[in-house]
Amino acid sequence: MAGERYTFDMSAPRRATNISLNSDLLEQAKALGINVSRACERGLAQQIAELRDRQWLEENREAIQSSNAYVEAHGLPLAKNRPY
């Protein structure tokens, strides 16, 4: 992704949960003073965004292909207005 984007309510209350993490990663994170909960949230938010992007592309694949085929056959609809 070009930049980080958060598509969740960052002010929502936090809830305790149990997760299993690679012990080496956890030790390195602790040694570096990384907030593991926040890092997990960022990783989860990124993975959710990537999956939603893929789902959107799949759901809109037909329309995208149709639009691309139109442009390939006829050119850009407003190309005559471009200031070359």
Coordinates of C-alpha atoms in Angstrom, one line a residue, residues 25-77:
L25 CA 10.1 -11.8 17.7
L26 CA 8.5 -11.1 21.0
E27 CA 11.9 -10.9 22.8
Q28 CA 13.3 -8.7 20.1
A29 CA 10.3 -6.4 20.3
K30 CA 10.5 -6.2 24.1
A31 CA 14.3 -5.4 23.9
L32 CA 13.6 -2.6 21.5
G33 CA 10.8 -1.2 23.6
I34 CA 8.1 -1.9 21.0
N35 CA 4.5 -1.8 22.1
V36 CA 3.5 -5.3 21.0
S37 CA -0.2 -4.6 21.3
R38 CA 0.0 -1.6 19.0
A39 CA 2.3 -3.4 16.6
C40 CA -0.2 -6.3 16.4
E41 CA -3.0 -3.8 15.8
R42 CA -1.1 -2.2 12.9
G43 CA -0.3 -5.5 11.4
L44 CA -3.9 -6.7 11.7
A45 CA -5.2 -3.4 10.2
Q46 CA -2.8 -3.7 7.3
Q47 CA -3.8 -7.3 6.6
I48 CA -7.5 -6.4 6.8
A49 CA -7.0 -3.5 4.4
E50 CA -5.1 -5.8 1.9
L51 CA -7.8 -8.4 2.0
R52 CA -10.5 -5.8 1.5
D53 CA -8.5 -4.4 -1.5
R54 CA -8.3 -7.9 -3.0
Q55 CA -12.0 -8.5 -2.4
W56 CA -12.9 -5.2 -4.0
L57 CA -10.8 -5.9 -7.0
E58 CA -12.4 -9.4 -7.4
E59 CA -15.9 -8.0 -6.9
N60 CA -15.2 -5.3 -9.6
R61 CA -13.0 -7.3 -11.9
E62 CA -15.7 -7.5 -14.7
A63 CA -16.4 -3.8 -14.6
I64 CA -12.6 -3.0 -14.6
Q65 CA -12.0 -5.3 -17.6
S66 CA -15.0 -3.8 -19.4
S67 CA -13.7 -0.2 -18.8
N68 CA -10.1 -1.2 -19.9
A69 CA -11.5 -2.8 -23.0
Y70 CA -13.5 0.3 -23.9
V71 CA -10.4 2.5 -23.4
E72 CA -8.3 0.2 -25.5
A73 CA -10.8 0.2 -28.3
H74 CA -11.9 3.9 -28.2
G75 CA -9.3 5.7 -26.2
L76 CA -9.9 7.8 -23.2
P77 CA -13.3 9.5 -23.2

